[in-house]
Tab-separated table of C-alpha atoms in Angstrom:
chain	number	residue	atom	x	y	z
A	1	UNK	CA	19.479	-11.986	19.297
A	2	UNK	CA	21.693	-14.843	18.143
A	3	UNK	CA	22.723	-15.062	14.501
A	4	UNK	CA	22.031	-18.821	14.396
A	5	UNK	CA	18.372	-19.846	14.605
A	6	UNK	CA	18.979	-23.598	14.933
A	7	UNK	CA	21.137	-26.426	13.611
A	8	UNK	CA	20.270	-29.486	11.514
A	9	UNK	CA	22.802	-32.309	11.525
A	10	UNK	CA	25.514	-29.837	12.437
A	11	UNK	CA	24.525	-27.326	9.754
A	12	UNK	CA	23.797	-23.895	11.201
A	13	UNK	CA	20.612	-22.275	9.931
A	14	UNK	CA	20.950	-18.526	10.354
A	15	UNK	CA	18.240	-15.960	10.935
A	16	UNK	CA	19.648	-13.895	8.070
A	17	UNK	CA	18.922	-16.638	5.551
A	18	UNK	CA	15.533	-17.491	7.065
A	19	UNK	CA	14.416	-13.880	6.914
A	20	UNK	CA	15.584	-13.438	3.322
A	21	UNK	CA	13.760	-16.640	2.330
A	22	UNK	CA	10.625	-15.491	4.160
A	23	UNK	CA	10.778	-12.129	2.395
A	24	UNK	CA	10.996	-13.836	-1.010
A	25	UNK	CA	8.077	-16.153	-0.198
A	26	UNK	CA	5.796	-13.443	1.180
A	27	UNK	CA	6.710	-11.093	-1.659
A	28	UNK	CA	5.918	-13.783	-4.237
A	29	UNK	CA	2.472	-14.450	-2.763
A	30	UNK	CA	1.700	-10.732	-2.732
A	31	UNK	CA	2.928	-10.275	-6.312
A	32	UNK	CA	0.854	-13.217	-7.559
A	33	UNK	CA	-2.303	-11.628	-6.166
A	34	UNK	CA	-1.468	-8.321	-7.823
A	35	UNK	CA	-0.667	-10.087	-11.111
A	36	UNK	CA	-4.148	-11.610	-11.110
A	37	UNK	CA	-5.671	-8.171	-10.524
A	38	UNK	CA	-3.585	-6.703	-13.366
A	39	UNK	CA	-4.507	-9.474	-15.806
A	40	UNK	CA	-1.035	-11.031	-15.934
A	41	UNK	CA	-0.904	-14.826	-15.905
A	42	UNK	CA	0.507	-16.353	-12.735
A	43	UNK	CA	2.726	-18.599	-14.848
A	44	UNK	CA	4.283	-15.532	-16.453
A	45	UNK	CA	5.105	-13.965	-13.101
A	46	UNK	CA	6.514	-17.202	-11.671
A	47	UNK	CA	8.703	-17.673	-14.758
A	48	UNK	CA	9.977	-14.129	-14.348
A	49	UNK	CA	10.771	-14.643	-10.662
A	50	UNK	CA	12.653	-17.863	-11.396
A	51	UNK	CA	15.113	-15.730	-13.347
A	52	UNK	CA	14.921	-12.503	-11.352
A	53	UNK	CA	15.366	-13.839	-7.811
A	54	UNK	CA	18.657	-15.720	-8.407
A	55	UNK	CA	19.950	-12.820	-10.513
A	56	UNK	CA	19.042	-10.375	-7.744
A	57	UNK	CA	20.942	-12.397	-5.139
A	58	UNK	CA	23.984	-12.645	-7.417
A	59	UNK	CA	23.753	-8.925	-8.137
A	60	UNK	CA	23.443	-8.075	-4.457
A	61	UNK	CA	26.562	-10.063	-3.619
A	62	UNK	CA	28.561	-8.861	-6.619
A	63	UNK	CA	27.792	-5.241	-5.779
A	64	UNK	CA	28.957	-5.724	-2.182
A	65	UNK	CA	32.108	-7.601	-3.178
A	66	UNK	CA	33.078	-4.958	-5.753
A	67	UNK	CA	32.987	-2.167	-3.206
A	68	UNK	CA	34.733	-4.333	-0.585
A	69	UNK	CA	37.368	-5.638	-2.994
A	70	UNK	CA	40.271	-4.685	-0.739
A	71	UNK	CA	39.056	-7.363	1.666
A	72	UNK	CA	37.806	-9.988	-0.801
A	73	UNK	CA	40.895	-9.809	-3.009
A	74	UNK	CA	42.831	-11.078	0.011
A	75	UNK	CA	40.079	-13.513	1.085
A	76	UNK	CA	38.637	-14.949	-2.144
A	77	UNK	CA	37.226	-17.965	-0.317
A	78	UNK	CA	34.746	-15.617	1.373
A	79	UNK	CA	33.268	-14.202	-1.834
A	80	UNK	CA	30.507	-16.821	-1.979
A	81	UNK	CA	29.897	-16.873	1.773
A	82	UNK	CA	26.622	-14.946	2.013
A	83	UNK	CA	25.374	-16.692	5.155
A	84	UNK	CA	26.883	-14.024	7.359
A	85	UNK	CA	25.510	-11.068	5.395
A	86	UNK	CA	26.911	-8.868	2.661
A	87	UNK	CA	23.987	-8.464	0.259
A	88	UNK	CA	23.432	-4.934	-1.061
A	89	UNK	CA	19.920	-3.862	-2.023
A	90	UNK	CA	21.166	-1.621	-4.820
A	91	UNK	CA	22.707	-4.707	-6.404
A	92	UNK	CA	19.282	-6.365	-6.176
A	93	UNK	CA	17.619	-3.411	-7.887
A	94	UNK	CA	20.175	-3.198	-10.705
A	95	UNK	CA	20.360	-6.922	-11.484
A	96	UNK	CA	16.652	-7.550	-10.971
A	97	UNK	CA	15.630	-4.651	-13.210
A	98	UNK	CA	17.935	-5.771	-16.023
A	99	UNK	CA	16.571	-9.324	-15.894
A	100	UNK	CA	12.953	-8.135	-15.920
A	101	UNK	CA	13.669	-5.834	-18.890
A	102	UNK	CA	15.108	-8.781	-20.845
A	103	UNK	CA	12.295	-11.109	-19.734
A	104	UNK	CA	9.625	-8.605	-20.752
A	105	UNK	CA	11.197	-8.130	-24.165
A	106	UNK	CA	11.478	-11.877	-24.826
A	107	UNK	CA	7.938	-12.598	-23.608
A	108	UNK	CA	6.506	-9.466	-25.252
A	109	UNK	CA	5.145	-8.216	-21.932
A	110	UNK	CA	5.104	-4.679	-20.596
A	111	UNK	CA	8.171	-4.115	-18.416
A	112	UNK	CA	6.447	-1.301	-16.546
A	113	UNK	CA	3.402	-3.431	-15.757
A	114	UNK	CA	5.592	-6.236	-14.396
A	115	UNK	CA	7.673	-3.730	-12.415
A	116	UNK	CA	4.546	-2.181	-10.893
A	117	UNK	CA	3.339	-5.627	-9.828
A	118	UNK	CA	6.495	-6.508	-7.911
A	119	UNK	CA	7.326	-3.063	-6.466
A	120	UNK	CA	5.279	-3.423	-3.229
A	121	UNK	CA	6.709	-6.910	-2.751
A	122	UNK	CA	10.242	-5.540	-3.053
A	123	UNK	CA	9.833	-2.873	-0.391
A	124	UNK	CA	8.033	-5.288	1.956
A	125	UNK	CA	10.817	-7.820	1.447
A	126	UNK	CA	13.376	-5.154	2.309
A	127	UNK	CA	11.499	-4.319	5.507
A	128	UNK	CA	11.613	-7.973	6.539
A	129	UNK	CA	15.173	-8.586	5.392
A	130	UNK	CA	16.571	-5.697	7.455
A	131	UNK	CA	15.936	-7.736	10.595
A	132	UNK	CA	18.589	-10.122	9.329
A	133	UNK	CA	21.039	-7.261	9.909
A	134	UNK	CA	19.869	-7.147	13.527
A	135	UNK	CA	20.576	-10.854	13.914
A	136	UNK	CA	24.050	-10.396	12.448
A	137	UNK	CA	24.658	-7.213	14.474
A	138	UNK	CA	25.465	-5.246	11.320
A	139	UNK	CA	24.132	-2.232	9.417
A	140	UNK	CA	23.852	-0.245	12.642
A	141	UNK	CA	24.665	3.376	13.331
A	142	UNK	CA	27.042	5.241	15.574
A	143	UNK	CA	26.756	5.808	19.336
A	144	UNK	CA	23.553	7.325	20.696
A	145	UNK	CA	21.874	8.077	24.023
A	146	UNK	CA	18.371	7.672	22.611
A	147	UNK	CA	16.172	5.233	24.585
A	148	UNK	CA	15.658	2.953	21.589
A	149	UNK	CA	19.364	2.483	20.970
A	150	UNK	CA	20.670	-1.097	20.956
A	151	UNK	CA	23.819	-2.513	22.514
A	152	UNK	CA	26.517	-3.717	20.095
A	153	UNK	CA	29.864	-4.742	21.580
A	154	UNK	CA	29.084	-2.827	24.752
A	155	UNK	CA	28.174	0.410	22.952
A	156	UNK	CA	24.659	1.834	22.592
A	157	UNK	CA	24.134	2.613	18.899
A	158	UNK	CA	21.450	3.751	16.453
A	159	UNK	CA	19.370	0.764	15.222
A	160	UNK	CA	19.507	1.954	11.628
A	161	UNK	CA	18.206	-1.407	10.421
A	162	UNK	CA	15.039	-0.620	12.410
A	163	UNK	CA	14.768	2.895	11.001
A	164	UNK	CA	14.934	1.535	7.480
A	165	UNK	CA	12.525	-1.303	8.214
A	166	UNK	CA	9.941	1.154	9.556
A	167	UNK	CA	10.456	3.505	6.595
A	168	UNK	CA	10.054	0.610	4.161
A	169	UNK	CA	6.802	-0.469	5.822
A	170	UNK	CA	5.478	3.083	5.492
A	171	UNK	CA	6.427	3.128	1.800
A	172	UNK	CA	4.783	-0.294	1.372
A	173	UNK	CA	1.524	0.962	2.876
A	174	UNK	CA	1.629	4.087	0.703
A	175	UNK	CA	2.194	2.080	-2.488
A	176	UNK	CA	-0.731	-0.228	-1.704
A	177	UNK	CA	-2.977	2.791	-1.248
A	178	UNK	CA	-1.626	4.739	-4.210
A	179	UNK	CA	-1.854	1.950	-6.749
A	180	UNK	CA	-5.605	1.582	-6.137
A	181	UNK	CA	-6.530	5.236	-5.706
A	182	UNK	CA	-4.100	7.454	-7.602
A	183	UNK	CA	-1.960	5.561	-10.125
A	184	UNK	CA	-2.649	6.594	-13.699
A	185	UNK	CA	0.545	5.673	-15.562
A	186	UNK	CA	2.249	2.305	-16.053
A	187	UNK	CA	5.521	2.308	-14.167
A	188	UNK	CA	4.350	4.907	-11.659
A	189	UNK	CA	4.341	2.485	-8.721
A	190	UNK	CA	7.806	1.150	-9.497
A	191	UNK	CA	9.258	4.626	-9.938
A	192	UNK	CA	7.645	5.806	-6.690
A	193	UNK	CA	9.108	2.768	-4.949
A	194	UNK	CA	12.587	3.671	-6.174
A	195	UNK	CA	12.224	7.352	-5.287
A	196	UNK	CA	10.659	6.919	-1.837
A	197	UNK	CA	13.016	4.154	-0.781
A	198	UNK	CA	15.973	6.253	-1.896
A	199	UNK	CA	14.800	9.275	0.119
A	200	UNK	CA	14.766	7.220	3.314
A	201	UNK	CA	17.992	5.426	2.491
A	202	UNK	CA	19.848	8.683	1.839
A	203	UNK	CA	19.200	10.021	5.335
A	204	UNK	CA	19.517	6.703	7.187
A	205	UNK	CA	22.790	5.901	5.426
A	206	UNK	CA	24.311	9.003	6.980
A	207	UNK	CA	23.956	7.378	10.419
A	208	UNK	CA	25.576	4.062	9.515
A	209	UNK	CA	29.131	3.070	10.391
A	210	UNK	CA	29.600	0.329	7.784
A	211	UNK	CA	28.779	2.203	4.581
A	212	UNK	CA	30.400	1.144	1.330
A	213	UNK	CA	32.614	4.053	0.310
A	214	UNK	CA	33.805	5.593	-2.938
A	215	UNK	CA	36.568	7.880	-1.828
A	216	UNK	CA	35.059	10.243	0.758
A	217	UNK	CA	31.473	9.542	-0.365
A	218	UNK	CA	28.972	6.934	0.779
A	219	UNK	CA	28.025	4.892	-2.277
A	220	UNK	CA	24.428	4.337	-1.178
A	221	UNK	CA	23.886	8.076	-0.806
A	222	UNK	CA	25.287	8.792	-4.264
A	223	UNK	CA	23.081	6.141	-5.852
A	224	UNK	CA	20.054	7.274	-3.852
A	225	UNK	CA	20.497	10.838	-5.105
A	226	UNK	CA	20.879	9.609	-8.684
A	227	UNK	CA	17.689	7.533	-8.391
A	228	UNK	CA	15.695	10.370	-6.812
A	229	UNK	CA	16.669	12.861	-9.526
A	230	UNK	CA	16.479	10.562	-12.549
A	231	UNK	CA	13.411	8.664	-11.335
A	232	UNK	CA	11.590	11.849	-10.427
A	233	UNK	CA	12.390	13.531	-13.742
A	234	UNK	CA	11.345	10.462	-15.737
A	235	UNK	CA	8.082	10.090	-13.814
A	236	UNK	CA	7.176	13.750	-14.367
A	237	UNK	CA	7.988	13.426	-18.093
A	238	UNK	CA	6.016	10.189	-18.370
A	239	UNK	CA	2.902	11.662	-16.731
A	240	UNK	CA	3.072	14.830	-18.836
A	241	UNK	CA	3.403	12.796	-22.029
A	242	UNK	CA	0.385	10.626	-21.175
A	243	UNK	CA	-1.640	13.704	-20.254
A	244	UNK	CA	-0.725	15.369	-23.562
A	245	UNK	CA	-1.721	12.279	-25.527
């Protein structure tokens, strides 16, 4: 697969950007439908996304640049060049969550309700966006003899982007089912999204060859563990408190 989808007046339009844009659009449509079901005005959700989406993109890039500073400190002109990749989902989660917390406080809305509304959209968007890594021939694993391996620079490697995309789709399907059949606490869907995504990411990250590192540790694995433990503990506490009340 070529990284460039087509050109307009000499400007290259890349699959990475098209897929990210498609993920945002599809996720927005899905979230708007859920907002209507939850009794949240569409205007409120759109206003929130107008702040959250740009902040998430900035956060995703900033996160990546920080952990790749050895390179970007020597190539500052490349810091804003996101067309070739370099957006980290954990940066999206951190920046997006902070913006939604502030938005909810200003608008006097429930943060947890808003977070529950967008959680399925986030994981679906991640499943779509991972194919941008395929187009850029990045975020792949080490050598493998498995029949579904893909060729990168003449070497057959684990398609870790595919593993994560499939895992994200499974989590998406589970969240859609759970929110209608089992959810009893505000914030439960968002917390389950964080926990389940992190479980898959922890194991898949161990196969990748381009992990962001903090000393000898893979940053994504450290953050995934932190999310699993803190998110799980908070969800258990939250459900017990509601039950007691």
